[in-house]
Each structure stands twice: as C-alpha cells, then as structure tokens.
Coordinates of C-alpha atoms and ligand atoms in Angstrom, one line a residue:
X10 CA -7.3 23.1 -3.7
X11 CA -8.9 20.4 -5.5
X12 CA -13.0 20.4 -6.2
X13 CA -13.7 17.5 -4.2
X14 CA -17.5 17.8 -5.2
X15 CA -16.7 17.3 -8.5
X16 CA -14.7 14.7 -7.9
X17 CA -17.2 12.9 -5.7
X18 CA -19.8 12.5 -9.1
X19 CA -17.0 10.5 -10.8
X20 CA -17.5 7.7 -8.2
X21 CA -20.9 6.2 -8.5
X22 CA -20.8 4.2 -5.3
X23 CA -20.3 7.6 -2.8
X24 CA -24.0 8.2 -3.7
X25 CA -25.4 5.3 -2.1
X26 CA -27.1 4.8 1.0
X27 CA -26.1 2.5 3.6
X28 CA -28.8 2.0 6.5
X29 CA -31.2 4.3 5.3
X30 CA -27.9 6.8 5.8
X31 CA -25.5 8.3 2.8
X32 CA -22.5 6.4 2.6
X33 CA -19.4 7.6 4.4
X34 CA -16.4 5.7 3.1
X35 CA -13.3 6.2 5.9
X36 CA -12.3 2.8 5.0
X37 CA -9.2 3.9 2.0
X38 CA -6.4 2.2 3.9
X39 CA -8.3 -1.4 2.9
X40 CA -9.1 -0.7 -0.5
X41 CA -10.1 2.6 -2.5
X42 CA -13.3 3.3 -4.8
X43 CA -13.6 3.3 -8.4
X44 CA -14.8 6.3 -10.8
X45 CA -16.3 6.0 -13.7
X46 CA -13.7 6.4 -15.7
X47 CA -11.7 3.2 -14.2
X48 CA -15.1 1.0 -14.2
X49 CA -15.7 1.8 -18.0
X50 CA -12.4 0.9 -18.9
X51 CA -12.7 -2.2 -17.9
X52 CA -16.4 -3.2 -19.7
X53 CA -14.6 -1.2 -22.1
X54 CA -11.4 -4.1 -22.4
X55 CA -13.7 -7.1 -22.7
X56 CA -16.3 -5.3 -25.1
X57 CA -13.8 -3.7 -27.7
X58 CA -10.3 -5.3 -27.4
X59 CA -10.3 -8.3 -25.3
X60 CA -7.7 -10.7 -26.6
X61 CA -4.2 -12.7 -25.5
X62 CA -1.1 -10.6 -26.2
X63 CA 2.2 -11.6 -26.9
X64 CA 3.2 -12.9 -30.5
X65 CA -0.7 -12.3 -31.1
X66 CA -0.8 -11.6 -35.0
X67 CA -4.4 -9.9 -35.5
X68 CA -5.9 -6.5 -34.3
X69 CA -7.2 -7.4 -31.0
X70 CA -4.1 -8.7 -29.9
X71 CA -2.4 -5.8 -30.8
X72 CA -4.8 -3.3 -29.5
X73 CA -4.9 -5.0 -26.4
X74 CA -1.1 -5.4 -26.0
X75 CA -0.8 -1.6 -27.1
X76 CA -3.1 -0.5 -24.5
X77 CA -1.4 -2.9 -21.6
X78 CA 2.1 -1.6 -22.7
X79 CA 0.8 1.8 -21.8
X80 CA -0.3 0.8 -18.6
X81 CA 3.4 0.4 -17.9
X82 CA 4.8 3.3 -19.2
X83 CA 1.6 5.6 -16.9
X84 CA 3.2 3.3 -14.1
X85 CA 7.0 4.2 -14.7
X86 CA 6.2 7.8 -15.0
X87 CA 4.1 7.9 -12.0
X88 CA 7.0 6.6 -9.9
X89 CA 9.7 8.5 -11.9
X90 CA 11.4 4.8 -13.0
X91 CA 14.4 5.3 -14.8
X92 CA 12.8 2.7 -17.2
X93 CA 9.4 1.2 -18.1
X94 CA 11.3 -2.8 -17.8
X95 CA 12.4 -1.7 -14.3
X96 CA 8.2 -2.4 -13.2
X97 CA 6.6 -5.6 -12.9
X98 CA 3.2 -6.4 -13.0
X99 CA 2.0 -8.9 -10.3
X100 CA -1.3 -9.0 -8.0
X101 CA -0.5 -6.6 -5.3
X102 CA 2.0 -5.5 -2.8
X103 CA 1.8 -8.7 -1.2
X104 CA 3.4 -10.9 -4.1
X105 CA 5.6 -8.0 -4.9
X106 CA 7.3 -8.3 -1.8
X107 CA 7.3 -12.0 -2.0
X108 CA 8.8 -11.7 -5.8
X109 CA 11.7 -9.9 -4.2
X110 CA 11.9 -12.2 -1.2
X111 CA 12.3 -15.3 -3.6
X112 CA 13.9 -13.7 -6.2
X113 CA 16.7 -11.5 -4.7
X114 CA 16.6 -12.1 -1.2
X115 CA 16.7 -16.7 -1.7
X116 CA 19.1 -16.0 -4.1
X117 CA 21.9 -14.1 -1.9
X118 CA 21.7 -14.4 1.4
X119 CA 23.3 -16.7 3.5
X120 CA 23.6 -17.8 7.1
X121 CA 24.8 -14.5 9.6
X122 CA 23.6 -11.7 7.0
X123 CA 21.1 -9.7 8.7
X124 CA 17.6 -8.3 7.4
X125 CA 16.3 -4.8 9.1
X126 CA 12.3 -4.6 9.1
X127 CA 10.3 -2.2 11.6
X128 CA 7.8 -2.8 14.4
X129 CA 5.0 -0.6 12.3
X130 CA 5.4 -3.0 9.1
X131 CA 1.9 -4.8 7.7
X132 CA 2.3 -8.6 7.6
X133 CA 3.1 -8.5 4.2
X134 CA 6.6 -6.7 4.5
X135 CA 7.1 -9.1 7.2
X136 CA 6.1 -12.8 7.7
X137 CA 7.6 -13.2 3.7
X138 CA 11.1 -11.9 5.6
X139 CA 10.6 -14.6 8.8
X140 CA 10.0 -17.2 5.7
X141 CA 13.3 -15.7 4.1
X142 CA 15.0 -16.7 7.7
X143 CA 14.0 -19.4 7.9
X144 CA 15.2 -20.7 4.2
X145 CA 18.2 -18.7 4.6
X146 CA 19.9 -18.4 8.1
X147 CA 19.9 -14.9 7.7
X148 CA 18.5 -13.2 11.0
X149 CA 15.8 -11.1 11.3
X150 CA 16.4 -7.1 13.4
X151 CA 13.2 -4.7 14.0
X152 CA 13.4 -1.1 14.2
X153 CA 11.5 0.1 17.4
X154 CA 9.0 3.6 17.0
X155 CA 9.1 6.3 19.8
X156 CA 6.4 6.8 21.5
X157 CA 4.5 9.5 19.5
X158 CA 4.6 6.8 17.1
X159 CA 7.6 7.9 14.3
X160 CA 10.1 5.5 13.8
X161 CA 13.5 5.5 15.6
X162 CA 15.9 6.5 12.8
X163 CA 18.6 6.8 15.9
X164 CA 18.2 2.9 16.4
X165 CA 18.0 2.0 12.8
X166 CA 21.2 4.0 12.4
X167 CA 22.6 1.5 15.3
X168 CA 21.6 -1.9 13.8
X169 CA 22.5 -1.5 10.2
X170 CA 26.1 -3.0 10.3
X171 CA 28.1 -4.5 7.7
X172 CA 26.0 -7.9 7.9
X173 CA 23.3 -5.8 7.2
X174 CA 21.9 -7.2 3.3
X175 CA 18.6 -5.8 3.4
X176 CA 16.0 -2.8 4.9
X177 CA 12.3 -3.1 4.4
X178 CA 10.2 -0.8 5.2
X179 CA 7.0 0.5 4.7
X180 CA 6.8 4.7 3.2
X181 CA 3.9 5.2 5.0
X182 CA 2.5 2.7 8.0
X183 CA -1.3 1.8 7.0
X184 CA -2.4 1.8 11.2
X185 CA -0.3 5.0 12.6
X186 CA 0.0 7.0 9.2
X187 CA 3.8 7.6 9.9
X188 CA 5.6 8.7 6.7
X189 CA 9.5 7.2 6.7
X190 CA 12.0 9.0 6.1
X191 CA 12.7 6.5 3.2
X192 CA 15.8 8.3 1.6
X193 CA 17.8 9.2 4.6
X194 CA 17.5 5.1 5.4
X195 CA 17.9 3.8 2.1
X196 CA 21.6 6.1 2.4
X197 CA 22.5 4.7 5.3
X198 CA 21.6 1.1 3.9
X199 CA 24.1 1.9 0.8
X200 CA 27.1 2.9 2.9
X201 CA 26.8 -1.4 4.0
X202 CA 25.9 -2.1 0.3
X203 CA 22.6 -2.9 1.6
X204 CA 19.6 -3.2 -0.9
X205 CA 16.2 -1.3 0.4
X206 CA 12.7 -2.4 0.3
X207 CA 10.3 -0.3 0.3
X208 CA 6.0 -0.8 0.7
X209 CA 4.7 1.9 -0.9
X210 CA 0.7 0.6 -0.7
X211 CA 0.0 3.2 1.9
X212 CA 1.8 6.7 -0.2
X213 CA 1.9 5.7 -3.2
X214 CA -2.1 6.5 -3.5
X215 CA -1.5 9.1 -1.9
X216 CA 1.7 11.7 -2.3
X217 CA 3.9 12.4 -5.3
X218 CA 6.5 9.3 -5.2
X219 CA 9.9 9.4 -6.7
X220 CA 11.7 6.1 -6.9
X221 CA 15.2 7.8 -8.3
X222 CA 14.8 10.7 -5.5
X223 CA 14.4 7.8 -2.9
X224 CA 17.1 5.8 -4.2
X225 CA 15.2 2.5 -3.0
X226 CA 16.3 -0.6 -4.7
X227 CA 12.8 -1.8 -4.8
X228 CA 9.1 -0.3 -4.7
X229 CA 5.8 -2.4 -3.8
X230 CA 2.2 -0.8 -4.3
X231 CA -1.6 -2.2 -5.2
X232 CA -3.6 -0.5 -8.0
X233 CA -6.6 -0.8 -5.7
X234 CA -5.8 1.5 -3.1
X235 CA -5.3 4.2 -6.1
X236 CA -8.4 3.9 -7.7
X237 CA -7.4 0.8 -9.6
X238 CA -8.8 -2.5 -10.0
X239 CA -8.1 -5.2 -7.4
X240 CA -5.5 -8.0 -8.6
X241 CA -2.7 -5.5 -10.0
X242 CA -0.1 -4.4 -8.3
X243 CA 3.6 -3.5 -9.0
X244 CA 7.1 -4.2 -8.3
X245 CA 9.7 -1.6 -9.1
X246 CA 13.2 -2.8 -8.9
X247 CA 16.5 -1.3 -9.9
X248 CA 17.8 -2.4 -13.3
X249 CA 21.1 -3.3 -11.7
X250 CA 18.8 -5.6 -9.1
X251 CA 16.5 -7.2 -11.4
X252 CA 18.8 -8.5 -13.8
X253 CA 20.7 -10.5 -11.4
X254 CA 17.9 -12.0 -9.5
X255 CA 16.5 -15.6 -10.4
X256 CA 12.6 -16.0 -11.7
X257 CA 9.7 -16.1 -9.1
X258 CA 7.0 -17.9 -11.0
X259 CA 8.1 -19.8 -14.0
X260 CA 6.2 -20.8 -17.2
X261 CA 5.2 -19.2 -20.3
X262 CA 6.6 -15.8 -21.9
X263 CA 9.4 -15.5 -19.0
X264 CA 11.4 -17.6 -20.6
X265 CA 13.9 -16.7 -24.3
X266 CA 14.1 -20.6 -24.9
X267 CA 13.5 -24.1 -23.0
X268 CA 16.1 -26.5 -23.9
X269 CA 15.4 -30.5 -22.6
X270 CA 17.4 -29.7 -19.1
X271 CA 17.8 -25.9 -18.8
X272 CA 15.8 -22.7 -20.3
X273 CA 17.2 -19.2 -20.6
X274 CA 15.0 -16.0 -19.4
X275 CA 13.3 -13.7 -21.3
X276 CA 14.5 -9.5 -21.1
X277 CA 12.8 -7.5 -18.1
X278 CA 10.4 -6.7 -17.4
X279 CA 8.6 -10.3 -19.2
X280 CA 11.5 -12.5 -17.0
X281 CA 9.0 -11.7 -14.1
X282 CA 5.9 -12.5 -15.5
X283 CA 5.2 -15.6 -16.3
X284 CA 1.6 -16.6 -17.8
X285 CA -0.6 -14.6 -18.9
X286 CA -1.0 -11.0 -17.4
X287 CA -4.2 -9.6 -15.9
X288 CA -4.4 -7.8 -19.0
X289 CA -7.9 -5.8 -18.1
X290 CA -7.3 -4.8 -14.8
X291 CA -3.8 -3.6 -15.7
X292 CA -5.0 -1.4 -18.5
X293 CA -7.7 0.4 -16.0
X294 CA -4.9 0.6 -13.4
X295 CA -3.7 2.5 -16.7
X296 CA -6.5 4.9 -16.2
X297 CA -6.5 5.3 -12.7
X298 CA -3.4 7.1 -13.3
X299 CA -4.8 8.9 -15.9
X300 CA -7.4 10.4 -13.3
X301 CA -5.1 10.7 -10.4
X302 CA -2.5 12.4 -12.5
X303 CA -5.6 14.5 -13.8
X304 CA -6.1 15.6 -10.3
X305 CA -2.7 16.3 -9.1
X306 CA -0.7 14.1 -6.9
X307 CA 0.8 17.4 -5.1
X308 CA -3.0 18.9 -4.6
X309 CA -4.2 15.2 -3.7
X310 CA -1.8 15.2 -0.7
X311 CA -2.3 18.9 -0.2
X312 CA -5.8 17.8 0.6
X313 CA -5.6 14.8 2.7
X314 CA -2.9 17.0 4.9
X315 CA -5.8 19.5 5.6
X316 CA -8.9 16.6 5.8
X317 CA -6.2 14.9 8.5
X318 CA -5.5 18.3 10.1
X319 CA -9.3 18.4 10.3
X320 CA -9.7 15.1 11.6
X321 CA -6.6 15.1 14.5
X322 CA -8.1 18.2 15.7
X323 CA -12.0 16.9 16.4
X324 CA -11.1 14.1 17.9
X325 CA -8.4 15.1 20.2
X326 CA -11.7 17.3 21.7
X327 CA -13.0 13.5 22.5
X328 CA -12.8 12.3 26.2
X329 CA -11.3 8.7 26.2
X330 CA -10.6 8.6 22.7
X331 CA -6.4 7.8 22.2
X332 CA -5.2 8.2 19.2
X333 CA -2.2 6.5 18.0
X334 CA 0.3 7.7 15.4
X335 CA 1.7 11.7 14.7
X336 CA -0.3 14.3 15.6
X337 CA 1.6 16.5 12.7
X338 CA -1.0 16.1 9.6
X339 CA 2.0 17.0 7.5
X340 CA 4.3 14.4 8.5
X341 CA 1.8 11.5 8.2
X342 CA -0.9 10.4 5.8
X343 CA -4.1 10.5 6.2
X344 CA -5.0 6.9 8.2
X345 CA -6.1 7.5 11.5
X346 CA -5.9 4.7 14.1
X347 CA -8.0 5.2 17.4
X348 CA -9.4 3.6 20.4
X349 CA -12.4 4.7 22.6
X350 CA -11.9 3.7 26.3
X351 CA -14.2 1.1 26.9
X352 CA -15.8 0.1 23.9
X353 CA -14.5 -2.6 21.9
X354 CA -13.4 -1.3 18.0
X355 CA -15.6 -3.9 16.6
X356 CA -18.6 -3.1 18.1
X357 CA -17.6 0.5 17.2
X358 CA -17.4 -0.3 13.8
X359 CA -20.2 -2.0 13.9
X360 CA -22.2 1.1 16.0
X361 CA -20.8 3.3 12.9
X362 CA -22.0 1.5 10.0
X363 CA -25.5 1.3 11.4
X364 CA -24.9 5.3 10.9
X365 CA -23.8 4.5 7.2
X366 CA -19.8 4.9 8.1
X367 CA -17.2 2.8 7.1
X368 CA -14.5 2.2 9.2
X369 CA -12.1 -0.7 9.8
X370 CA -12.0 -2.5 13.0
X371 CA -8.9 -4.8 13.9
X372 CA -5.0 -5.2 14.3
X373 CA -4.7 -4.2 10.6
X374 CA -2.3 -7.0 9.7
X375 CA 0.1 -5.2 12.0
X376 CA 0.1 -7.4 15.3
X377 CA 3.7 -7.1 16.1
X378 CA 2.5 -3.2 16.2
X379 CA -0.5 -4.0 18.2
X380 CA 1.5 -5.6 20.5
X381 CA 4.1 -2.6 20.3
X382 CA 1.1 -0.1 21.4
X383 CA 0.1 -2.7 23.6
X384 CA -3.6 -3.4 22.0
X385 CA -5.0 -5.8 20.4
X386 CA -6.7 -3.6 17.7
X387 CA -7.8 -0.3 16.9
X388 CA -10.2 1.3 14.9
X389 CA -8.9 3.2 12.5
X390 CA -10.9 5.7 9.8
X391 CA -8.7 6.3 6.4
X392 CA -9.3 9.4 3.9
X393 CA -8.9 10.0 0.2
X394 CA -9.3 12.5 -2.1
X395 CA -12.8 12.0 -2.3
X396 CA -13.5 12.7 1.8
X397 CA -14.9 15.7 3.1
X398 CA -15.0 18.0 6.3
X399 CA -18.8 17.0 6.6
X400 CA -18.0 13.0 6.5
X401 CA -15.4 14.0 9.4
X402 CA -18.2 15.9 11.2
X403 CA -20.5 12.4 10.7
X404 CA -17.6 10.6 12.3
X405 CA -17.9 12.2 15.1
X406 CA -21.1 12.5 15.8
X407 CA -21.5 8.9 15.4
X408 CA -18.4 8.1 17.6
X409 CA -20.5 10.6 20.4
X410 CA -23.6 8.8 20.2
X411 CA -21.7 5.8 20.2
X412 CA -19.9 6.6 23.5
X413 CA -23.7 7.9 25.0
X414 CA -25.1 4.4 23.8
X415 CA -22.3 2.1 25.4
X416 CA -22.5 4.4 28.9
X417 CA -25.9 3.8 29.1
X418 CA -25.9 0.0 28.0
X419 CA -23.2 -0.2 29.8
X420 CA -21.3 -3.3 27.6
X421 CA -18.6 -4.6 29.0
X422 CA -15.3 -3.9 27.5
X423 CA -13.7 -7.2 25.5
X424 CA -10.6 -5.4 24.1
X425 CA -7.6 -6.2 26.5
X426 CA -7.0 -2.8 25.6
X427 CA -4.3 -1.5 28.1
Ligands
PMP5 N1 1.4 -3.0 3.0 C1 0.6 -2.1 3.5 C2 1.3 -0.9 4.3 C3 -0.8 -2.2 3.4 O1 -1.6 -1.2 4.0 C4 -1.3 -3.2 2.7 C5 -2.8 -3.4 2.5 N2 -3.5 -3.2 3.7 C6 -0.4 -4.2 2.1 C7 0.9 -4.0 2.3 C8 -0.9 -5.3 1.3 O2 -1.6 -4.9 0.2 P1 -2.3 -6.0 -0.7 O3 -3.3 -6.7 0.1 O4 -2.9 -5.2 -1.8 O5 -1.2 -7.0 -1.2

C-alpha cells in the first residue's frame, strides 16, 4: 500500500484552501497536480540549462538535449517500447491522434475501407476519424456498450471484416471508467491486418501499460494527467508503422535535406517533429516518471482500485444518485461518472466547490456517449494517487447537503436528464 500522506506533502497545491474549506481535488480525469519535484524541474530547465538543441555546439545545448533525450528513453521504458525512436513528442493525446490520422490513416485509406471507433470514445479519438471520412471515403462503424456500461466485444467481433483498416479505441473511457480489453481487440484487428489505435490518456496515469503485451500499433497519452506539465504528450507507434507513414507537420529538423522541389525525412523519431520541441516541459514530463515510477505503477493502481471500491460503495447507499459505468472497482479505473435525480450536474458542481471539492460537470467531450446513456451530462469525481478515504467521505457529505438544499429550494431540474 502506498503512503498516500507522504505523498500528499510532495504536492504543494493539496494544502490549499478553497472557500474557507481544504481543497478536495476529484477533478484527475481533466488534468492532474504537480509535486514538487515536477515544478522544480522546470524553474530548474530555464535557470540552469535552458538552450535550443539539435546541432547546438556549446554546453547548454548539450545539457539540455542530454536531459530531453532522457525524457524519451523514461517514456519508452514506461510503456515497455521496443525502442526509444518508436515515441514521439507532440502536445497531447489530441494531436497524437491527429498525427496518426494524417500521417497513417490520409495516407492509406481509400474509399469502402472501414474505421471501428466505440460509443464511449472522448472527442478526440473521434471527430479527427469523421474528418478522416470525410477526406478519405472510408466509412465510419461504432462499437455499442452493454448496459452496465463495458463495451460489446461480441459486436466488435461482428463488425471487424476484411474492410476493416483501423480500431480506435480508448484503454480506459475518461466518463464510465471502463478498462478495454485492448489486446484481445487489437488480435482480432490483426487477423484483417487491421492497425489499432489506442487512447491511453485515461490508464496510462494510471495502471502499469505495456505497449508490446498489447500489441497496439499505436499509443496516445498527455503528460498532464500523470503529473506532467501541460503541452507534452506522446505518440507511440510501431516501427514497422511509423516508417511508412508521411510527415504531419513539416519544417525544421524533420527533414535529412531540402532540395529546390522535394526534401527527404529525417530518421524517427525527429521525422515527426518538426520545429523546435517543448524542450522544458518534456524534460519534467521526464520527472514525472521519475516520481511515478518511484511510487509504483502496480501499487498506484492497487490504490485507486481500493479508493474506487471505497467510492462505488458510498454512493450506491445514495437515494437518486445513478451511477454510470462498472460497478467492479477492479475492472475500471478510478473516474466515477454520476447523476443526482433532480439536480442539474452544474449546479452540483457548483454546490461542491462552495464546500472546497472539485468535480467536473458536463458531457466530458463524450456526447455521442451522453446521448448513448441518454443524458446530456453527468457529474463525474476522478481519483489519483494522492486521494483519500476522507476526501470520499467529503464527497458525500457535500453531495447530501446538496440533495437537502435543492429539496428544500426546490430548483427546478434543467438537465433533460432521462
Ligand atoms: N482521450 C481521453 C480518454 C481523455 O480523457 C482526454 C482528456 N480529457 C483526451 C483524450 C484528450 O487529452 P488532451 O486534452 O490532453 O489532448
């Protein structure tokens, strides 16, 4: 079991009071906090080493490029990559996903081949894929959950066919908490030759990921939902993949030389990343590994399973409260997506901050879910390794006031919450 107190004085911002009340972050699934560790390595960069790297020829510009180049080999062994060239730096999960949507999926498909994405995916593993359709003629089919909010492997198994050229799908959904059962579908997407996609913002914070064990041809997480900085976030392809595809964003260091018509790419993982990197932020993302690893992916999910056991079980005592997503704290992470009958999420969330809690209020850049669960948002509280059984007890004795303060104002439910 990991020390959770000890862990909480590495984060400067969990002492802080918010209303006159102490801070209760449940808001993970957005964005995670920092520790100290991650914070000083950035004032750290730009008071020691900060310089340009590439073909830099004095000490700053080596020490800076040392200390970046590390960054990707913390990544590649985080994710088990076969190779540090097979990850690519880029902002987030968002233009990861993109990257391989231009890249790869531009490149080679055609009119009639068929993309599989699910009902639970975020926006961002889904409107780049309706842009992809439209460019490419390709079609677009979405894998439907059951009810209890688990995907329907029995009807992904029915529309992968042999136009099948590509399966996204997120590893863990960031509104119901569902973990996929990512290997057994990237299988099935091989036996069509089908490549896999995989959004990994919502485990890969979260549970030990392997990207050889889950044999996906490509891997999209944020550094900020693990600690890290905002604006760094990776794409892990295949060798075999990302050799073949055609650059995303073109420009300087991507390229081995510019002729007066044509250039010629530079070696992965630089053919990817044009311009120059965000050089800070990926050397603290560096560190944020450092501290995760330090903590223990295994005992870091070992936790959340027991703080979401914690969780599923107070609030199922709740009248009116649904829940949505599986009520099996080990088969799920730890994002918990709710609704009380009659009050609107946002004024919940708005009821809970006044108690110092931070939740998130909205569809979650999932409406095609929403519509799925037939809502137009939830609220939805999401737990780190920092969270505690106390902050879960503060949940709920905000969300009971808040249900004693709406009967007695009576306010009029705006949801359209069926
Ligand atoms: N996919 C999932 C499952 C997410 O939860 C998020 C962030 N909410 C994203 C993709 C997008 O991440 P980012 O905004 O860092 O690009």
């Amino acid at each position: 079991m990991i020390d959770v107190a000890r862990i909480r004085n590495d984060f400067p911002i969990l002492s802080r009071r918010v209303n006159g009340k102490p801070l209760v972050y449940l808001d993970n699934a957005a964005t995670t906090q920092k520790p100290n560790a991650v914070i000083d390595a950035l004032t750290h960069y730009y008071r020691n080493t900060n310089a340009n790297i590439h073909r830099g020829v004095h000490t700053l510009a080596a020490e800076a490029e040392r200390d970046y180049d590390a960054a990707r080999a913390k990544v590649a062994r985080f994710i088990n990559a076969p190779q540090e060239s097979s990850v690519i730096f880029t902002r987030n999960t968002t233009e990861a996903v993109n990257l391989a949507a231009y890249g790869w999926a531009r490149e080679f498909l055609k009119p009639g081949d068929e993309i599989i994405v699910t009902v639970m995916e975020h926006h961002s593993n889904y409107v780049p894929w309706q842009l992809v359709m439209q460019d490419t003629g390709a079609t677009l089919k979405i894998v439907d959950i059951a009810d209890d909010g688990t995907l329907r492997l029995d009807e992904y198994a029915k529309l992968i066919t042999p136009r099948t050229r590509l399966v996204c799908v997120t590893h863990a959904s960031n509104v119901l908490g569902t973990v996929n059962p990512v290997r057994q579908m990237a299988d099935l997407a091989h036996k069509v030759d089908a490549k896999i996609l995989v959004d990994g913002a919502q485990a890969a914070p979260h549970m030990p990921v392997d990207v050889q064990g889950l044999d996906c041809d490509f891997y999209a997480f944020s550094a900020h939902k693990m600690l890290g900085p905002t604006g760094i976030g990776v794409l892990y392809g295949k060798d075999e993949v990302l050799r073949t595809m055609r650059p995303f964003l073109a420009g300087g260091d991507m390229i081995r030389e510019v002729k007066r018509d044509t250039s010629s790419w530079n070696v992965l993982p630089y053919k990817y990343e044009a311009g120059t990197p965000n050089i800070a932020d990926t050397i603290a993302f560096g560190t944020a590994i450092d501290y995760l690893n330090g903590v223990g992916m295994p005992e870091v999910r070992a936790h959340e399973i027991e703080i979401t056991r914690y969780v599923l079980d107070t609030l199922s005592h709740f009248r009116g409260l649904t829940i949505y997503g599986p009520r099996d704290a080990a088969a799920r992470g730890g994002t918990v997506s709710f609704n009380l009958d009659g009050i609107h999420p946002h004024d919940l969330g708005t009821v809970l901050d006044h108690a110092g809690i931070a939740i998130r209020a909205g569809h979650h850049c999932a409406q095609p879910l929403m519509r799925r669960l037939g809502c137009v948002a939830t609220a939805r509280a999401s737990f780190y390794l920092y969270n505690t059984r106390e902050e879960v007890d503060a949940l709920a004795e905000a969300l009971r006031e808040a249900q004693a303060l709406f009967k007695r104002t009576g306010t009029p439910q705006k949801t359209g919450i069926s």
